[in-house]
Each structure stands twice: as C-alpha cells, then as structure tokens.
Coordinates of C-alpha atoms and ligand atoms in Angstrom, one line a residue:
Chain J
M1 CA 22.7 -18.3 24.3
N2 CA 19.0 -17.3 23.7
E3 CA 17.4 -18.8 20.6
V4 CA 15.5 -16.0 19.1
I5 CA 14.4 -17.6 15.7
R6 CA 13.7 -21.2 15.3
L7 CA 12.4 -23.1 12.2
E8 CA 11.6 -26.8 12.4
D9 CA 10.9 -28.7 9.2
V10 CA 9.3 -25.8 7.4
W11 CA 7.8 -26.3 4.0
V12 CA 6.4 -23.6 1.9
R13 CA 4.5 -24.0 -1.4
Y14 CA 3.0 -21.7 -4.0
G15 CA 0.4 -23.8 -5.8
D16 CA 2.2 -26.9 -6.7
I17 CA 5.7 -25.5 -6.5
V18 CA 7.7 -26.2 -3.4
V19 CA 9.7 -23.1 -2.6
L20 CA 11.0 -24.1 0.8
E21 CA 11.8 -27.7 1.6
G22 CA 12.3 -29.0 5.1
I23 CA 14.0 -25.9 6.6
N24 CA 15.5 -26.1 10.0
L25 CA 17.2 -23.0 11.3
S26 CA 18.2 -21.6 14.6
V27 CA 19.2 -18.1 15.1
Y28 CA 20.6 -16.9 18.4
E29 CA 20.7 -13.5 20.1
H30 CA 23.3 -11.2 18.7
D31 CA 23.9 -13.4 15.7
F32 CA 24.8 -11.8 12.4
L33 CA 23.6 -14.5 9.9
G34 CA 23.9 -14.2 6.2
I35 CA 21.9 -16.3 3.9
I36 CA 23.0 -16.5 0.2
G37 CA 21.5 -18.2 -2.7
P38 CA 20.5 -17.8 -6.3
N39 CA 17.6 -15.6 -7.5
G40 CA 14.3 -17.7 -7.0
G41 CA 16.0 -19.7 -4.2
G42 CA 13.3 -18.8 -1.6
K43 CA 15.2 -16.1 0.4
T44 CA 12.5 -13.5 0.4
T45 CA 9.9 -16.2 1.2
L46 CA 12.0 -17.3 4.1
L47 CA 12.0 -13.8 5.6
K48 CA 8.2 -13.7 5.1
V49 CA 7.8 -16.9 7.0
I50 CA 9.6 -15.4 9.9
L51 CA 7.4 -12.5 9.8
G52 CA 4.3 -14.5 9.5
L53 CA 3.4 -13.1 6.1
V54 CA 3.6 -16.5 4.4
K55 CA 2.2 -19.5 6.1
P56 CA 4.2 -22.7 5.8
V57 CA 2.2 -25.8 4.8
R58 CA 4.2 -27.8 7.3
G59 CA 6.5 -27.2 10.2
R60 CA 6.9 -24.9 13.1
V61 CA 8.1 -21.2 13.3
T62 CA 9.0 -19.8 16.6
V63 CA 10.1 -16.1 17.0
L64 CA 11.2 -15.0 20.4
G65 CA 9.4 -18.0 21.9
D66 CA 6.2 -17.1 20.3
T67 CA 4.4 -17.2 17.0
P68 CA 5.6 -14.9 14.2
E69 CA 2.4 -12.8 14.4
R70 CA 2.7 -12.1 18.1
S71 CA 6.5 -11.4 17.8
R72 CA 6.0 -9.0 14.9
R73 CA 6.5 -5.8 16.9
F74 CA 9.9 -6.8 18.0
V75 CA 11.1 -7.6 14.4
G76 CA 12.3 -5.0 12.0
Y77 CA 11.9 -5.6 8.3
V78 CA 13.9 -4.1 5.5
P79 CA 12.2 -5.5 2.4
Q80 CA 13.8 -6.0 -0.9
I81 CA 13.4 -2.9 -3.1
T82 CA 10.9 -3.7 -5.8
L83 CA 9.4 -1.5 -8.5
F84 CA 7.4 1.2 -6.8
D85 CA 5.6 4.3 -8.1
R86 CA 8.2 6.9 -8.3
E87 CA 5.5 9.5 -8.0
F88 CA 4.1 8.1 -4.7
P89 CA 3.0 11.0 -2.6
A90 CA 5.0 10.6 0.7
T91 CA 8.1 12.2 1.9
V92 CA 11.2 10.4 3.4
L93 CA 9.9 11.3 6.8
D94 CA 6.4 10.0 6.2
V95 CA 8.0 6.7 5.0
V96 CA 10.2 6.4 8.1
L97 CA 7.3 7.1 10.5
M98 CA 5.6 4.0 8.9
G99 CA 7.9 2.1 11.2
R100 CA 6.0 3.4 14.2
L101 CA 2.6 2.2 13.0
G102 CA 2.6 -0.7 15.4
R103 CA 3.3 1.5 18.3
K104 CA 0.9 4.2 17.9
G105 CA -2.2 2.0 17.6
I106 CA -4.6 2.0 14.7
L107 CA -6.7 5.1 15.6
G108 CA -3.8 7.0 17.1
K109 CA -1.6 9.8 15.6
Y110 CA 2.1 10.0 15.5
G111 CA 3.3 12.1 18.5
K112 CA 6.5 14.0 19.5
E113 CA 8.2 10.9 20.6
D114 CA 7.6 9.3 17.2
L115 CA 9.0 12.3 15.4
K116 CA 12.0 12.4 17.7
V117 CA 12.8 8.6 17.1
A118 CA 12.3 9.0 13.3
Y119 CA 14.7 12.0 13.3
D120 CA 17.3 10.1 15.3
A121 CA 17.1 7.1 13.0
L122 CA 17.4 9.4 9.9
E123 CA 20.5 10.9 11.5
S124 CA 22.0 7.5 12.2
V125 CA 21.8 6.7 8.4
E126 CA 22.8 10.1 7.5
M127 CA 19.6 11.0 5.7
L128 CA 18.1 13.7 8.0
E129 CA 18.9 16.4 5.5
L130 CA 16.7 14.8 2.9
K131 CA 13.7 14.1 5.2
D132 CA 11.3 16.3 3.1
R133 CA 12.4 14.8 -0.3
R134 CA 9.8 12.8 -2.1
I135 CA 10.6 9.1 -1.5
G136 CA 10.7 8.5 -5.3
E137 CA 13.4 11.1 -5.8
L138 CA 16.1 9.1 -3.9
S139 CA 18.9 7.0 -5.4
G140 CA 19.0 3.3 -4.7
G141 CA 21.6 3.7 -1.9
Q142 CA 19.6 6.5 -0.3
L143 CA 16.3 4.6 -0.4
Q144 CA 18.0 1.6 1.2
R145 CA 19.1 3.7 4.1
V146 CA 15.6 5.2 4.5
L147 CA 14.2 1.7 4.5
L148 CA 16.7 0.7 7.2
A149 CA 15.8 3.9 9.3
R150 CA 12.1 2.9 9.0
A151 CA 12.9 -0.6 10.4
L152 CA 15.0 0.9 13.2
V153 CA 12.3 3.3 14.5
A154 CA 10.3 0.3 15.8
N155 CA 13.4 -0.4 18.0
P156 CA 13.5 -4.0 17.0
K157 CA 15.2 -6.9 18.7
I158 CA 15.6 -8.8 15.4
L159 CA 16.4 -7.1 12.1
L160 CA 15.5 -8.9 8.8
L161 CA 17.1 -7.4 5.7
D162 CA 16.4 -8.6 2.1
E163 CA 19.0 -7.8 -0.5
P164 CA 19.9 -4.5 1.3
T165 CA 22.9 -3.9 -1.1
A166 CA 21.2 -4.8 -4.4
S167 CA 21.2 -1.4 -6.0
V168 CA 24.1 0.2 -4.1
D169 CA 27.6 1.1 -5.1
E170 CA 30.7 -0.3 -3.3
P171 CA 31.5 2.5 -0.8
T172 CA 27.8 2.7 0.1
K173 CA 27.7 -1.1 0.7
T174 CA 30.8 -1.0 3.0
N175 CA 29.2 1.8 5.0
L176 CA 25.9 -0.1 5.3
Y177 CA 27.7 -3.2 6.6
K178 CA 29.7 -1.2 9.0
L179 CA 26.5 0.4 10.4
L180 CA 24.9 -3.0 10.7
K181 CA 27.9 -4.3 12.4
K182 CA 27.7 -1.5 15.0
M183 CA 24.1 -2.2 15.7
N184 CA 24.7 -5.8 16.1
D185 CA 25.6 -5.3 19.8
K186 CA 21.9 -4.6 20.2
V187 CA 20.0 -6.5 17.6
T188 CA 20.1 -9.9 16.0
I189 CA 20.6 -9.5 12.4
L190 CA 19.6 -11.9 9.5
L191 CA 20.4 -10.8 6.1
V192 CA 19.7 -12.5 2.8
S193 CA 21.4 -11.7 -0.4
H194 CA 22.4 -13.3 -3.7
D195 CA 25.6 -11.2 -3.7
M196 CA 28.3 -12.7 -1.6
G197 CA 31.0 -10.0 -2.3
V198 CA 31.1 -7.9 0.7
I199 CA 28.6 -9.9 2.8
S200 CA 31.1 -12.5 3.8
S201 CA 33.5 -10.1 5.4
Y202 CA 30.9 -8.9 7.9
V203 CA 28.6 -11.7 8.8
E204 CA 29.7 -14.2 11.2
K205 CA 27.6 -17.2 10.1
I206 CA 26.5 -18.1 6.6
A207 CA 24.0 -20.5 5.1
C208 CA 23.0 -21.2 1.6
L209 CA 19.5 -21.5 0.4
N210 CA 18.2 -22.9 -2.7
R211 CA 14.9 -24.4 -1.8
K212 CA 16.8 -26.4 0.9
L213 CA 19.0 -24.7 3.5
F214 CA 22.6 -25.8 3.5
Y215 CA 24.9 -25.1 6.4
H216 CA 27.9 -26.6 8.0
G217 CA 26.9 -30.0 9.3
S218 CA 24.3 -30.6 6.6
P219 CA 24.4 -34.2 5.6
E220 CA 24.2 -35.7 2.3
M221 CA 26.4 -33.4 0.0
E222 CA 30.0 -32.5 -0.4
G223 CA 32.1 -30.0 -2.3
E224 CA 31.2 -29.4 -5.9
A225 CA 27.7 -30.7 -5.4
V226 CA 27.0 -28.0 -3.0
E227 CA 28.4 -25.4 -5.3
E228 CA 26.2 -26.6 -8.1
T229 CA 23.1 -26.9 -6.2
Y230 CA 23.3 -23.8 -4.2
Q231 CA 25.6 -21.5 -6.4
C232 CA 27.4 -20.8 -3.2
P233 CA 31.1 -21.3 -2.8
I234 CA 31.7 -24.2 -0.5
Y235 CA 34.7 -22.5 1.3
L236 CA 32.3 -20.2 3.0
I237 CA 30.5 -22.8 4.9
A238 CA 32.8 -25.7 4.9
H239 CA 34.7 -24.9 8.0
G240 CA 31.9 -24.7 10.4
F241 CA 28.6 -23.3 11.3
P242 CA 29.0 -20.9 13.1
H243 CA 32.3 -19.9 11.7
R244 CA 34.3 -16.9 10.8
V245 CA 36.0 -17.8 7.6
L246 CA 36.7 -14.5 6.2
K247 CA 38.3 -13.1 9.3
K248 CA 40.7 -15.9 9.0
H249 CA 40.8 -15.2 5.4
K250 CA 41.9 -11.6 5.9
R251 CA 44.7 -12.4 8.3
G252 CA 45.9 -14.9 5.8
K253 CA 46.3 -12.3 3.1
Chain S
M1 CA -23.2 37.6 -13.0
I2 CA -25.4 35.0 -14.6
L3 CA -24.4 32.7 -11.7
W4 CA -25.7 35.2 -9.2
E5 CA -29.0 35.6 -11.0
A6 CA -29.1 31.8 -11.3
L7 CA -28.7 31.5 -7.4
Q8 CA -32.1 33.2 -6.8
Y9 CA -33.6 29.8 -7.7
E10 CA -33.7 27.2 -4.9
F11 CA -32.7 24.4 -7.3
M12 CA -29.6 26.3 -8.2
R13 CA -28.6 26.9 -4.6
N14 CA -29.2 23.2 -3.8
A15 CA -27.1 22.3 -6.9
L16 CA -24.2 24.4 -5.7
A17 CA -24.4 22.8 -2.2
A18 CA -24.6 19.4 -3.6
G19 CA -21.6 20.1 -5.8
I20 CA -19.5 21.2 -2.8
L21 CA -20.6 18.4 -0.6
A22 CA -19.8 15.9 -3.4
S23 CA -16.4 17.6 -4.0
I24 CA -15.3 17.1 -0.5
A25 CA -16.0 13.3 -0.7
C26 CA -14.5 12.9 -4.1
G27 CA -11.5 14.9 -3.5
V28 CA -10.6 13.0 -0.2
V29 CA -11.5 9.5 -1.3
G30 CA -10.5 10.1 -5.0
A31 CA -6.9 10.9 -3.7
L32 CA -6.9 7.4 -2.0
V33 CA -8.4 5.8 -5.2
V34 CA -5.8 7.1 -7.6
V35 CA -2.9 6.5 -5.4
R36 CA -3.9 3.0 -4.7
R37 CA -4.9 2.5 -8.5
M38 CA -8.4 1.6 -7.8
S39 CA -10.2 3.6 -10.5
M40 CA -11.5 0.5 -12.2
M41 CA -12.6 -0.8 -8.9
S42 CA -14.5 2.3 -8.1
G43 CA -16.1 2.1 -11.6
G44 CA -17.3 -1.5 -10.8
I45 CA -18.8 -0.3 -7.4
S46 CA -20.7 2.6 -9.1
H47 CA -22.2 0.4 -11.7
A48 CA -23.2 -2.2 -9.2
A49 CA -25.2 0.6 -7.6
F50 CA -27.5 0.6 -10.6
G51 CA -28.8 -2.9 -9.4
G52 CA -29.8 -1.2 -6.2
I53 CA -31.5 1.7 -7.9
G54 CA -33.6 -0.8 -10.1
L55 CA -34.6 -2.7 -7.0
G56 CA -35.8 0.6 -5.4
Y57 CA -38.0 1.2 -8.5
L58 CA -39.3 -2.4 -8.3
L59 CA -40.1 -2.4 -4.7
G60 CA -41.1 1.1 -4.4
F61 CA -38.5 2.6 -2.1
E62 CA -36.2 5.5 -2.5
P63 CA -33.6 4.2 -5.1
I64 CA -30.7 6.0 -3.5
Y65 CA -31.0 3.6 -0.5
G66 CA -30.9 0.7 -3.0
A67 CA -27.8 2.2 -4.3
L68 CA -26.2 2.5 -0.8
A69 CA -27.1 -1.1 0.0
F70 CA -25.7 -2.4 -3.3
T71 CA -22.4 -0.4 -3.2
I72 CA -21.6 -1.4 0.4
A73 CA -22.4 -5.1 -0.5
S74 CA -20.3 -5.0 -3.6
A75 CA -17.3 -3.4 -1.6
M76 CA -17.5 -6.3 0.9
M77 CA -17.7 -8.9 -2.0
M78 CA -14.7 -7.4 -3.6
G79 CA -12.6 -7.6 -0.4
F80 CA -13.8 -11.1 0.2
I81 CA -12.8 -12.1 -3.4
R82 CA -9.4 -10.5 -3.0
E83 CA -8.5 -12.2 0.3
R84 CA -10.3 -15.6 0.0
T85 CA -10.3 -16.7 -3.6
E86 CA -8.1 -17.1 -6.5
I87 CA -10.3 -15.0 -9.0
S88 CA -8.3 -12.1 -10.4
E89 CA -9.4 -8.7 -9.1
D90 CA -9.7 -7.5 -12.7
S91 CA -12.2 -10.1 -13.6
A92 CA -14.1 -9.7 -10.5
I93 CA -14.5 -6.1 -11.2
G94 CA -15.8 -6.8 -14.8
I95 CA -18.3 -9.3 -13.3
L96 CA -19.5 -6.9 -10.7
W97 CA -19.8 -4.1 -13.3
V98 CA -22.1 -6.0 -15.7
T99 CA -24.1 -7.8 -13.0
G100 CA -25.0 -4.6 -11.4
M101 CA -26.2 -3.1 -14.6
S102 CA -28.0 -6.1 -15.8
L103 CA -29.9 -6.5 -12.5
G104 CA -30.8 -2.8 -12.7
V105 CA -32.2 -3.1 -16.2
I106 CA -34.3 -6.1 -15.3
F107 CA -35.7 -4.8 -12.0
I108 CA -36.8 -1.7 -13.9
G109 CA -38.3 -3.7 -16.7
L110 CA -40.3 -5.6 -14.1
S111 CA -41.5 -2.4 -12.4
P112 CA -45.0 -1.2 -13.1
G113 CA -45.2 1.8 -15.3
Y114 CA -42.5 4.1 -16.6
A115 CA -39.4 5.2 -14.7
P116 CA -39.2 9.0 -15.4
D117 CA -36.0 9.8 -13.7
L118 CA -34.0 6.8 -14.8
F119 CA -31.8 8.9 -17.0
S120 CA -30.9 11.1 -14.0
Y121 CA -29.5 8.2 -12.1
L122 CA -27.4 7.2 -15.1
F123 CA -26.0 10.7 -15.9
G124 CA -26.7 12.8 -12.9
S125 CA -29.3 15.5 -12.1
I126 CA -27.6 18.0 -10.0
L127 CA -30.3 20.5 -10.9
A128 CA -32.9 18.3 -9.1
V129 CA -31.4 17.6 -5.8
P130 CA -34.0 17.9 -3.0
S131 CA -33.0 19.2 0.3
S132 CA -33.5 15.9 1.9
D133 CA -30.7 14.5 -0.1
L134 CA -28.4 17.3 0.9
A135 CA -28.8 16.1 4.5
V136 CA -27.9 12.6 3.6
M137 CA -24.8 14.1 1.9
V138 CA -23.7 16.0 4.9
V139 CA -23.9 12.8 6.9
L140 CA -22.0 10.8 4.5
D141 CA -19.3 13.4 4.2
A142 CA -19.0 13.5 8.0
V143 CA -18.5 9.8 8.1
I144 CA -16.0 9.9 5.3
L145 CA -13.8 12.7 6.8
T146 CA -13.9 11.1 10.3
V147 CA -12.7 7.7 9.0
V148 CA -9.9 9.3 6.9
Y149 CA -8.8 11.4 9.9
F150 CA -8.3 8.4 12.0
L151 CA -6.9 5.9 9.5
Y152 CA -4.8 8.4 7.3
E153 CA -1.5 6.9 8.4
E154 CA -2.8 3.3 7.8
F155 CA -4.2 4.2 4.3
L156 CA -0.9 5.9 3.4
A157 CA 1.3 2.8 4.5
V158 CA -0.9 0.2 3.0
S159 CA -0.8 2.0 -0.3
F160 CA 2.9 2.3 -0.2
D161 CA 4.0 -1.1 1.1
E162 CA 1.2 -3.5 2.1
D163 CA 3.6 -6.2 3.3
F164 CA 5.5 -3.8 5.5
A165 CA 2.2 -2.4 6.9
K166 CA 1.0 -5.9 7.8
A167 CA 4.4 -6.8 9.3
S168 CA 4.0 -3.7 11.5
G169 CA 0.7 -5.0 12.8
V170 CA -1.8 -3.0 10.6
P171 CA -4.8 -5.2 10.0
T172 CA -4.4 -4.6 6.3
E173 CA -7.5 -6.7 5.3
R174 CA -9.9 -4.6 7.5
V175 CA -8.3 -1.4 6.3
Y176 CA -8.9 -2.3 2.7
L177 CA -12.5 -3.2 3.4
I178 CA -12.9 0.1 5.1
L179 CA -11.3 1.9 2.1
L180 CA -13.7 0.0 -0.2
S181 CA -16.7 1.2 2.0
L182 CA -15.5 4.7 1.7
V183 CA -15.5 4.4 -2.0
A184 CA -19.1 3.0 -1.9
L185 CA -20.3 6.0 0.2
T186 CA -18.7 8.4 -2.1
V187 CA -20.2 6.7 -5.1
V188 CA -23.7 7.2 -3.5
I189 CA -22.9 10.9 -3.0
L190 CA -21.8 11.3 -6.5
I191 CA -24.6 9.6 -8.2
R192 CA -26.8 12.6 -7.7
V193 CA -24.2 14.9 -9.2
V194 CA -22.9 13.0 -12.3
G195 CA -24.7 9.7 -12.3
V196 CA -23.7 6.0 -12.2
V197 CA -21.9 6.0 -15.5
L198 CA -19.8 9.2 -14.8
V199 CA -18.9 8.6 -11.2
I200 CA -15.5 7.2 -12.1
A201 CA -14.6 10.5 -13.7
M202 CA -15.1 12.6 -10.6
L203 CA -13.3 10.0 -8.4
T204 CA -10.3 10.0 -10.6
I205 CA -9.9 13.3 -12.6
P206 CA -9.6 16.0 -9.7
A207 CA -7.3 13.7 -7.8
A208 CA -5.0 12.8 -10.8
T209 CA -4.8 16.5 -11.6
A210 CA -3.9 17.5 -8.0
W211 CA -1.3 14.7 -7.9
Q212 CA 0.7 16.5 -10.6
F213 CA 1.2 19.4 -8.2
S214 CA 1.4 17.6 -4.8
R215 CA 4.3 15.8 -2.8
R216 CA 2.1 14.4 -0.1
L217 CA -1.2 12.5 0.1
N218 CA -2.9 15.1 2.4
E219 CA -2.0 17.8 -0.3
I220 CA -3.6 15.8 -3.0
M221 CA -6.8 15.4 -0.8
L222 CA -7.1 19.2 -0.2
L223 CA -6.2 20.4 -3.7
S224 CA -8.4 17.7 -5.5
S225 CA -11.4 18.8 -3.3
I226 CA -10.8 22.5 -4.3
L227 CA -10.3 21.5 -8.0
S228 CA -13.5 19.5 -7.9
V229 CA -15.5 22.4 -6.5
I230 CA -14.2 24.5 -9.4
F231 CA -15.0 22.0 -12.0
T232 CA -18.5 21.6 -10.5
I233 CA -19.2 25.4 -10.5
E234 CA -17.7 25.9 -14.0
G235 CA -19.8 22.9 -15.3
L236 CA -22.9 24.1 -13.7
W237 CA -22.4 27.6 -15.1
L238 CA -21.7 26.4 -18.8
S239 CA -24.7 24.0 -18.6
Y240 CA -26.9 26.7 -17.4
I241 CA -25.9 29.1 -20.2
F242 CA -26.0 26.6 -22.9
N243 CA -28.8 24.5 -21.5
I244 CA -26.9 21.3 -21.8
A245 CA -26.6 18.3 -19.5
S246 CA -25.0 19.4 -16.3
G247 CA -23.2 16.1 -15.3
A248 CA -21.5 15.6 -18.5
T249 CA -20.6 19.2 -18.7
I250 CA -18.8 18.9 -15.4
V251 CA -17.0 15.8 -16.4
L252 CA -15.9 17.5 -19.8
V253 CA -14.7 20.6 -17.9
S254 CA -12.6 18.3 -15.6
V255 CA -11.0 16.4 -18.5
A256 CA -10.2 19.7 -20.2
T257 CA -8.4 21.0 -17.1
L258 CA -6.6 17.8 -16.6
L259 CA -5.2 17.9 -20.1
L260 CA -4.3 21.5 -19.8
A261 CA -2.5 20.9 -16.5
S262 CA -0.5 18.1 -17.8
A263 CA 0.6 20.2 -20.9
L264 CA 1.5 23.1 -18.7
K265 CA 3.5 21.1 -16.3
K266 CA 5.4 19.6 -19.4
I267 CA 6.2 22.9 -20.7
F268 CA 7.3 24.5 -17.5
Q269 CA 9.4 21.6 -16.2
Ligands
LIG301 N1 3.4 -14.8 -4.3 C1 4.0 -15.8 -5.0 N2 3.2 -16.6 -5.8 C2 3.8 -17.6 -6.5 N3 5.1 -17.8 -6.6 C3 5.9 -17.1 -5.9 C4 5.4 -16.0 -5.1 N4 6.5 -15.4 -4.5 C5 7.5 -16.1 -4.9 N5 7.2 -17.1 -5.7 C6 8.2 -18.0 -6.3 O1 8.8 -18.6 -5.3 C7 10.2 -18.8 -5.6 C8 11.1 -18.1 -4.5 O2 10.9 -16.8 -4.6 P1 11.7 -15.8 -3.5 O3 11.4 -16.2 -2.2 O4 11.3 -14.4 -4.0 O5 13.1 -16.1 -4.0 P2 14.4 -15.1 -3.9 O6 14.1 -14.0 -2.8 O7 15.6 -16.0 -3.3 O8 14.9 -14.6 -5.2 C9 10.4 -18.2 -7.0 O9 10.4 -19.3 -7.9 C10 9.2 -17.3 -7.1 O10 8.8 -17.3 -8.5
LIG302 MG1 14.1 -12.0 -3.1

C-alpha cells in the first residue's frame, strides 16, 4: 500500500508551550483515519502541519512523497468552523469557487470548467439550490457541507477534515459520514474530532491525540492511564491499529 | 442651478473631476478595507503620509510625491511587522501614525519660511486641485483598477479565510502587501480631496454604507463608488453655498447618510 502521509518525530511549539510531541504517523492510500482527543489536544495543529501552515520545530513531514507545500494542491482542507463575520459579502458559490484558487493561477479568472465543477460539488452535498445565498445565512450543517464542497472542487487525493460535525445535528452527521464513506474509494480521508459518537462507526482506524499521539502498538501505557491522558476510550484502540472495532461491535449487538 | 453656475469656473470643474477620480479609488479599495477590517491600518498609513509631505517642504520638492513615498514605505513596513515580528498590529499602527505626524511637524518646522498650504494637506483642498494633479490621479486609478481586476478572487479569499487561501497555494503574504500598497495609493489620491486627517472617513464610510445593501464584494465596490461620488458632489455644493471647508463638509454629509441608511434599514427590516 502507498504511504501518502508520513510524520516522523514531529514536534510543534507555540512560544514555550509544546503542542505536539514526537508525533509519528503513517497514513496509507484509501485510509479513513479518525483522530480524536480533547480540546486543545493539538488536532487542528496536526492538520496544519500536514498542510505546511505550521512549521514543526523538529521532525519530518512528507505528503505524497514531497514537502507539504508542494503537495498542497492535492490536499483538500475542510477547516474547523470558527467565528466568522456573518455579514461577509460572499455567496455560497463564491466560497466554493475558492477551492479552485490553486488551479486557476494567481492572475487568472474562474472559467466554465471551474463553474461546472463547483456546481457538481454543490449538487453532491445537496446545496446547489442555495448557491446564491449569502454564506453567513446558512445553518451550521449547511455551512459544513459548503466547506466540504469547497475542498472537493480541487479534486484532492487527500481530504483533511477538522471537526466536521461540531455544529451539526444527528441525522446530518450520519449523512455527512455516509457521503465521506462513499468518497473514500477515491480519496484518503483524515478526520479529527473531539466527538467520538458517530465517528467510530465509520472510520477504519482511530488514534488518540493529546500532545502525543497514541495508537495501537504505542508503548508505555495501558488501560486507564490512556483513558485519563487522552480522554479517549481504550476499547477504541486496544484491539489493533489498524482495526475495525465498531464493525465487530455492531455485529455483536 | 447653483452647481451649473459654479461649473463655469475651472477650479470647480477640476474639483468635480478630482471628486469623481477619488471616488473610484475609495469605493473600490474602501470595500476591501472595511471587509478586511483595516480602517485603523489605513488611518495609520494616511498619517504616515504627513511625514513625506513635510519632507517635501524641507527639501523643496512637490509634497505629494513625498506622501507617495511615505505611504508605500509604511505599507511595506506594516507587512513586514505582521509577518516577521511579534509586535501586535494594533501597536504598530499607533507607532506609525504618531511617527508620521511627528516627522511631518519637525520637517516643516525646519523648512525655511512659512508653509502656506499646510492646512490644505491636513484637511483637503479640493477647490485647489491643479490639472497636473488630475493626471496623476488618473494614472493611480488605472493602476488600482487593474490590480483589483486581476487579484479580486485572491483578495476575497484571503479576507474570508486566510489559512484556506494559503493552503490552496495563494501567496497570502504578497497579496496582503499588494493590498496595503493599494491603500497607500488611494490615500495619496484622497489627500487632495479631504486631507491626511480625514482620509480614513472616505475609505470607510461609503463602503460601510454600501455593505448594508450588498451581498457580494463587487457590489460593495460599485455601490460605494457611486455613493462616494454623490457625497462629494453634495459636499462640494453645500460648501460652495455656505462658504465652508469642503473636505469636512463632504465627510459630514457621508456620516449623515450612513446614519440615515442604518436607521432606514432598521425600520424596513
Ligand atoms: N496560533 C497559536 N498561537 C499560540 N497557541 C496556539 C495557537 N494555536 C493553537 N494554540 C494552542 O495550541 C494548543 C493546541 O491547539 P489546537 O491544535 O487548536 O487543539 P485542538 O484542535 O485539538 O482543540 C492549544 O493549547 C492552543 O491554545
Ligand atoms: Mg481544533
């Protein structure tokens, strides 16, 4: 299997504070990897490292066999929804087209092809009808789907999602995961979240992040110690990495 | 009618032309300034211009070129401070603001003789715009419109979500420097109309008013340019009738319209 993301002994610091400590991670083609961990555990930072937006103070990051900067155009990014200006003057379509920025070149204009791809992506997340809505007028779930469409129009090989279900109700969550599952044939997916409710029934591999990354085979800690440190139930990772606990789980029920 | 009568004078025709040329720049760049929340930044850059104006007096060259040099230099400095240092943008703006003004005052104090049109650089002198300045304004407008045409999508994306834009391969640092430079050029154009002290008003009020009635950035740009032309003509007309300072009148007319528009929007929503 092809290794598409590789982190070797990656350390990140903000000022004096160590946010990521000695992270080793391998993600393979067509993986659907979930990383869970408490707020402030460094999940967003980890994704930014993979995108080359945050520079590690130590360690090596390889994406598709190259530096993060050079591989950026093959990586789709769905950032965590943060507070943004609800009055921001852009429509849903304007925002989705931003995913084509890297393709059109800095002095270029969006063309017919860009529009077509944007319409298709909006269709696939069932948001085409609202394409002329102002971006600030959407609900949390609608906004999340638009941001997913924006990442998809770049036709990425790797998709990074940051808390994609944070402000979304249960049915929407399930739909979103089903949609991701469907796309998983074509793209490698890495999803981070502090919410392990639905995540565990869809992803194939899980790791826990709280400054350090813990996955099956990590040395040094066992059972309750892991649950305390990572605030992450041990049964999710105990049986193997990679593993498919919840599939087994479901059958057992 | 009084306006037509006034237009028989060349200085009035020049004033009108200057007002329209300035409105194009402040409408387009003002939209970017308010959406990106850079009004204080543009205040800093415009006050830095005063240092260049003072240097012009001291060394005996046309002060507006001093203003151009100082605004561009301060735009570059702000970009550098943001990317390469830990100094907060807020403090950097304050420092730029007072340094520009202080340098200006000292340079003018050192200049031989009296500076007769100093007041006009501070508060504008749209009634005294020479034709040569109009030519400079046309060139600056052309540069601004060309750059905004080519970088529109990048400006929009960087204002909405800088991390995403960067992750999509947009050179965000350079785009920001270019945006600051556009603000600098606009400031130079506006100094003639409303002066160093009031520039911030023309960069923000028409755009903020337009924003209340627009859904997209390009709509704000268009509407705020139109509003700015209207404010300028209204202000000119009132200042001609009552024989009061034109720059300040234009600004007060704009403020009144902004307040009125906000009130109307509240009522009709
Ligand atoms: N730009 C930054 N400057 C300083 N500290 C930061 C910055 N971004 C994040 N941090 C800190 O790094 C830690 C990890 O943050 P983050 O990666 O956002 O965690 P998570 O996404 O898991 O909630 C937090 O303690 C946060 O306060
Ligand atoms: Mg986060």
